Amino acid sequence: MNTQSPLIELRNVSMDYGSGKDQMLALEEIDLTIAPQDFVCVLGPSGCGKSTLMKIIAGYQQPTTGEAIFQGEPIQGPDWHRGVVFQSPTLYPWLNVKDNVGFGPNIRGLDKKEVDRISDHFLEQIGMLKDKDKAVFELSGGMRQRVALARVLANRPEMILMDEPLGALDALTRLNMQTLIRDLWQENKNTVLMITHDVDEAMSLGNRLIVMSKQPGKIIKTYDLDYTYQALKTNNHRVNIDSTYLEIKNEILDLINTDLNSPASIETSKK
Ligand SMILES: Nc1ncnc2c1ncn2[C@@H]1O[C@H](COP(=O)(O)OP(=O)(O)O)[C@@H](O)[C@H]1O
Ligand SMILES: [Mg+2]
């Protein structure tokens, strides 16, 4: 983490769902500070509140107690400064690739030449300039997810929030997408928060890892790592798996699995 003033601050954030006997505590007393240009990966057992945490930062949900702050101001609702990418890409099927990417700049009223310039720039970044006139139905899952990323980037958000964005992709596409996401983060100097189930993915992309406990979700451990910076320096963009890497990976797996073996989380992971 660097020493600039924080981009995101969560102070004592808790989140209840339901009421009466159906009330459940999804997040409990979360304190989290995210600095500009951090790449934060969130790991934790299913149902521990990862998506809830992301929705609070996105502004889709208000915490029951505590404060969620973006650039010093309370988060009131969703806006362009924090772009969201979901597991299944939400593209407009009636728009072609280029118009999906230019959608945000277009509705913000930029003139057509500027919109074209922006969408070409980000299509180039995701390696899909040649596909700009294609229809959404012509694209593979990995291509759709790249277009979804470019569409969010075209709004020039300070922050990108991703909820298991690569979960639906095959293993090879997933590896290529990890490299692309790391490169886009460096090139555009965004701050990223990414939820993932995959410990290797988290360790190779994030400079900070957050491990959450089973419900009610709390942050049980954070790690500052530099594998992602190392991967940026190598030609093949791969992480050098040393003995410390394996130790940390095992420790994280133990933290998550200890949680999974207890009765409460077996119940939640059935859903
Ligand atoms: N809108 C909602 N209403 C009621 N309960 C919810 C809602 N969203 C999530 N939950 C519950 O809150 C807990 C945390 O959910 P979620 O944030 O989706 O966890 P994760 O993303 O880690 O799997 C789960 O038990 C889930 O069933
Ligand atoms: Mg989730």
Coordinates of C-alpha atoms and ligand atoms in Angstrom, one line a residue:
M1 CA 0.0 0.0 0.0
N2 CA 1.3 3.5 -0.7
T3 CA 1.0 6.6 1.4
Q4 CA -1.5 8.7 -0.6
S5 CA -4.8 9.5 1.0
P6 CA -7.2 6.5 0.7
L7 CA -9.6 6.0 -2.2
I8 CA -11.9 3.8 -0.2
E9 CA -12.5 3.7 3.6
L10 CA -14.9 1.3 5.2
R11 CA -15.3 2.1 8.9
N12 CA -17.0 -0.4 11.2
V13 CA -19.3 -1.6 8.4
S14 CA -21.9 -4.2 9.2
M15 CA -24.7 -5.5 7.0
D16 CA -27.9 -7.2 8.1
Y17 CA -30.3 -8.8 5.8
G18 CA -34.0 -9.6 6.5
S19 CA -35.8 -8.8 9.7
G20 CA -37.3 -10.5 12.8
K21 CA -36.4 -14.2 12.9
D22 CA -35.1 -14.1 9.3
Q23 CA -32.6 -11.5 10.2
M24 CA -29.0 -12.5 9.4
L25 CA -25.7 -10.7 9.8
A26 CA -23.8 -10.9 6.5
L27 CA -20.9 -8.6 7.4
E28 CA -19.6 -7.7 10.8
E29 CA -17.4 -4.7 11.7
I30 CA -15.4 -4.4 8.5
D31 CA -12.6 -1.9 8.5
L32 CA -10.8 -1.6 5.2
T33 CA -8.7 1.1 3.6
I34 CA -7.9 0.9 -0.1
A35 CA -5.2 3.2 -1.6
P36 CA -5.2 4.5 -5.1
Q37 CA -3.8 1.9 -7.6
D38 CA -4.1 -0.9 -5.1
F39 CA -5.2 -4.3 -6.6
V40 CA -7.2 -5.9 -3.8
C41 CA -8.3 -9.5 -4.1
V42 CA -11.0 -10.8 -1.8
L43 CA -11.1 -14.5 -0.9
G44 CA -13.4 -16.4 1.4
P45 CA -15.9 -19.2 1.6
S46 CA -19.1 -19.1 -0.3
G47 CA -21.8 -17.0 1.4
C48 CA -19.3 -15.1 3.6
G49 CA -20.4 -11.7 2.2
K50 CA -17.9 -11.0 -0.5
S51 CA -20.5 -9.8 -3.0
T52 CA -22.2 -7.8 -0.3
L53 CA -18.9 -6.0 0.5
M54 CA -18.5 -5.2 -3.2
K55 CA -22.1 -4.0 -3.6
I56 CA -21.6 -1.6 -0.7
I57 CA -18.4 -0.1 -2.3
A58 CA -20.3 0.0 -5.7
G59 CA -23.1 1.9 -4.0
Y60 CA -25.8 -0.6 -4.7
Q61 CA -26.4 -1.1 -1.0
Q62 CA -26.0 1.0 2.1
P63 CA -24.4 -0.7 5.1
T64 CA -26.7 -1.2 8.1
T65 CA -24.2 0.4 10.4
G66 CA -20.8 2.1 9.8
E67 CA -19.6 4.2 6.9
A68 CA -18.5 3.6 3.4
I69 CA -16.3 6.5 2.0
F70 CA -15.0 7.2 -1.5
Q71 CA -12.4 10.0 -1.9
G72 CA -13.5 11.4 1.5
E73 CA -17.3 11.5 0.7
P74 CA -19.9 9.0 1.8
I75 CA -20.9 6.6 -1.0
Q76 CA -24.6 7.5 -1.8
G77 CA -25.2 5.3 -4.9
P78 CA -23.6 3.8 -8.0
D79 CA -21.7 6.1 -10.3
W80 CA -19.2 6.1 -13.1
H81 CA -16.2 6.5 -10.8
R82 CA -16.7 2.8 -9.7
G83 CA -17.3 0.5 -12.7
V84 CA -18.6 -3.0 -12.1
V85 CA -17.8 -6.2 -14.0
F86 CA -19.9 -9.3 -13.1
Q87 CA -19.3 -13.0 -13.8
S88 CA -21.7 -13.1 -16.7
P89 CA -20.9 -10.1 -18.9
T90 CA -23.9 -7.7 -19.2
L91 CA -23.5 -6.4 -22.8
Y92 CA -26.4 -4.9 -24.8
P93 CA -27.2 -7.6 -27.4
W94 CA -28.7 -5.0 -29.8
L95 CA -25.5 -3.0 -29.9
N96 CA -22.3 -4.2 -31.7
V97 CA -18.9 -4.4 -30.0
K98 CA -17.9 -0.8 -30.7
D99 CA -21.2 0.6 -29.5
N100 CA -21.2 -1.4 -26.4
V101 CA -17.7 0.0 -25.5
G102 CA -18.8 3.6 -26.5
F103 CA -22.1 3.3 -24.6
G104 CA -21.0 5.3 -21.5
P105 CA -19.2 8.1 -23.3
N106 CA -22.1 8.4 -25.7
I107 CA -24.8 8.8 -23.1
R108 CA -22.5 11.3 -21.3
G109 CA -23.0 13.4 -24.5
L110 CA -19.5 13.3 -25.9
D111 CA -19.4 14.0 -29.7
K112 CA -19.3 11.0 -32.1
K113 CA -15.6 11.5 -33.0
E114 CA -14.6 11.5 -29.4
V115 CA -16.7 8.4 -28.6
D116 CA -15.1 6.6 -31.6
R117 CA -11.7 7.6 -30.4
I118 CA -12.3 6.3 -26.9
S119 CA -13.9 3.0 -28.0
D120 CA -11.0 2.4 -30.5
H121 CA -8.5 3.1 -27.7
F122 CA -10.0 0.5 -25.3
L123 CA -10.7 -2.0 -28.1
E124 CA -7.0 -1.8 -28.9
Q125 CA -6.1 -2.4 -25.3
I126 CA -8.2 -5.6 -25.1
G127 CA -6.9 -6.7 -28.5
M128 CA -10.3 -6.5 -30.2
L129 CA -10.1 -3.5 -32.6
K130 CA -10.6 -5.9 -35.5
D131 CA -13.8 -7.2 -34.0
K132 CA -15.4 -3.8 -33.5
D133 CA -18.3 -4.4 -35.9
K134 CA -19.2 -7.8 -34.6
A135 CA -22.5 -8.6 -32.9
V136 CA -22.5 -9.8 -29.3
F137 CA -23.8 -13.2 -30.2
E138 CA -20.7 -13.8 -32.4
L139 CA -18.3 -13.6 -29.4
S140 CA -16.9 -16.3 -27.2
G141 CA -17.3 -16.0 -23.4
G142 CA -13.7 -14.7 -23.0
M143 CA -14.3 -12.1 -25.7
R144 CA -17.5 -11.0 -24.1
Q145 CA -15.7 -10.5 -20.8
R146 CA -13.0 -8.4 -22.6
V147 CA -15.7 -6.2 -24.1
A148 CA -17.4 -5.8 -20.7
L149 CA -14.0 -4.7 -19.3
A150 CA -13.4 -2.2 -22.1
R151 CA -16.9 -0.8 -21.7
V152 CA -16.2 -0.2 -18.0
L153 CA -12.7 1.3 -18.8
A154 CA -14.2 3.6 -21.4
N155 CA -15.9 5.6 -18.6
R156 CA -12.4 6.1 -17.1
P157 CA -13.4 5.0 -13.6
E158 CA -11.0 5.5 -10.7
M159 CA -12.0 2.1 -9.5
I160 CA -13.0 -1.2 -11.1
L161 CA -15.0 -3.8 -9.0
M162 CA -15.1 -7.3 -10.3
D163 CA -17.2 -10.1 -8.9
E164 CA -15.6 -13.5 -9.9
P165 CA -15.2 -12.1 -13.5
L166 CA -13.3 -15.2 -14.8
G167 CA -15.4 -17.8 -13.0
A168 CA -17.2 -18.9 -16.1
L169 CA -14.2 -19.2 -18.4
D170 CA -12.1 -22.3 -19.3
A171 CA -8.7 -22.6 -17.7
L172 CA -6.6 -21.3 -20.6
T173 CA -8.8 -18.3 -21.4
R174 CA -8.7 -17.6 -17.7
L175 CA -4.9 -17.4 -17.6
N176 CA -4.8 -15.1 -20.6
M177 CA -7.5 -12.9 -19.0
Q178 CA -5.5 -12.7 -15.8
T179 CA -2.5 -11.3 -17.8
L180 CA -4.8 -8.9 -19.6
I181 CA -6.4 -7.7 -16.4
R182 CA -3.0 -7.1 -14.8
D183 CA -1.8 -5.2 -17.9
L184 CA -5.0 -3.0 -18.0
W185 CA -4.6 -2.2 -14.3
Q186 CA -1.0 -1.0 -15.0
E187 CA -1.8 0.9 -18.2
N188 CA -4.9 2.7 -16.9
K189 CA -3.7 3.2 -13.3
N190 CA -7.0 2.2 -11.8
T191 CA -7.7 0.8 -8.4
V192 CA -9.1 -2.7 -8.5
L193 CA -11.2 -4.8 -6.1
M194 CA -11.6 -8.3 -7.4
I195 CA -13.5 -11.2 -5.8
T196 CA -12.3 -14.7 -6.7
H197 CA -12.4 -18.3 -5.5
D198 CA -9.0 -19.0 -6.9
V199 CA -6.1 -18.5 -4.5
D200 CA -3.5 -18.6 -7.3
E201 CA -5.4 -16.0 -9.3
A202 CA -5.6 -13.8 -6.2
M203 CA -1.9 -14.2 -5.4
S204 CA -0.8 -13.5 -8.9
L205 CA -2.9 -10.4 -9.5
G206 CA -3.4 -8.7 -6.2
N207 CA -0.9 -6.5 -4.3
R208 CA -3.2 -6.9 -1.4
L209 CA -5.2 -10.0 -0.4
I210 CA -8.1 -10.0 2.0
V211 CA -9.3 -13.3 3.5
M212 CA -12.8 -13.3 5.0
S213 CA -14.3 -15.7 7.5
K214 CA -17.5 -17.6 7.0
Q215 CA -20.8 -15.8 7.8
P216 CA -20.9 -13.3 9.5
G217 CA -18.1 -12.1 7.2
K218 CA -15.1 -10.5 8.9
I219 CA -11.7 -9.8 7.6
I220 CA -9.5 -12.4 9.2
K221 CA -6.2 -11.8 7.5
T222 CA -4.7 -9.4 4.9
Y223 CA -1.5 -9.9 2.9
D224 CA 0.7 -7.4 1.0
L225 CA 2.3 -9.3 -1.9
D226 CA 4.5 -8.4 -4.8
Y227 CA 4.1 -11.4 -7.1
T228 CA 2.0 -9.3 -9.5
Y229 CA 4.8 -6.7 -9.8
Q230 CA 7.2 -9.5 -10.4
A231 CA 5.0 -10.9 -13.2
L232 CA 4.9 -7.5 -14.9
K233 CA 8.7 -7.6 -15.2
T234 CA 8.9 -11.0 -16.8
N235 CA 8.5 -11.7 -20.5
N236 CA 6.0 -14.6 -20.0
H237 CA 4.0 -12.6 -17.4
R238 CA 4.0 -15.6 -15.1
V239 CA 4.5 -15.5 -11.4
N240 CA 7.7 -17.1 -10.0
I241 CA 6.3 -19.7 -7.5
D242 CA 8.9 -19.8 -4.7
S243 CA 8.7 -21.5 -1.3
T244 CA 7.2 -18.4 0.3
Y245 CA 4.5 -18.4 -2.3
L246 CA 3.5 -22.0 -1.5
E247 CA 3.6 -21.3 2.2
I248 CA 1.2 -18.3 1.8
K249 CA -1.0 -20.3 -0.5
N250 CA -1.3 -23.2 2.0
E251 CA -2.0 -20.8 4.8
I252 CA -4.8 -19.1 2.9
L253 CA -6.3 -22.5 1.9
D254 CA -6.2 -23.5 5.6
L255 CA -7.9 -20.3 6.6
I256 CA -10.7 -20.8 4.1
N257 CA -11.1 -24.5 4.6
T258 CA -11.1 -24.3 8.4
D259 CA -14.2 -22.2 7.8
L260 CA -15.7 -24.6 5.3
N261 CA -15.4 -27.6 7.6
S262 CA -17.6 -26.0 10.3
P263 CA -21.3 -26.8 10.2
A264 CA -22.5 -23.2 9.6
S265 CA -20.6 -22.8 6.3
I266 CA -21.6 -26.2 5.0
E267 CA -25.1 -24.9 5.2
T268 CA -24.4 -21.7 3.4
S269 CA -22.3 -23.3 0.7
K270 CA -25.2 -25.7 -0.3
K271 CA -27.1 -22.8 -1.9
Ligands
LIG1 N1 -30.5 -9.4 -0.9 C1 -30.3 -10.3 0.0 N2 -31.3 -10.6 0.9 C2 -31.1 -11.5 1.9 N3 -30.0 -12.2 2.1 C3 -28.9 -12.0 1.3 C4 -29.0 -11.0 0.2 N4 -27.9 -11.0 -0.5 C5 -27.1 -11.9 0.2 N5 -27.7 -12.5 1.2 C6 -27.1 -13.5 2.1 O1 -26.0 -12.9 2.7 C7 -24.9 -13.8 2.8 C8 -23.7 -13.2 2.1 O2 -24.0 -13.3 0.7 P1 -23.0 -12.8 -0.4 O3 -22.5 -11.4 -0.1 O4 -23.6 -13.0 -1.7 O5 -21.8 -13.9 -0.2 P2 -20.6 -14.4 -1.2 O6 -20.5 -13.4 -2.3 O7 -19.4 -14.4 -0.3 O8 -20.9 -15.8 -1.6 C9 -25.4 -15.1 2.3 O9 -25.9 -15.9 3.4 C10 -26.6 -14.7 1.4 O10 -27.6 -15.7 1.4
MG2 MG -20.7 -13.7 -4.4

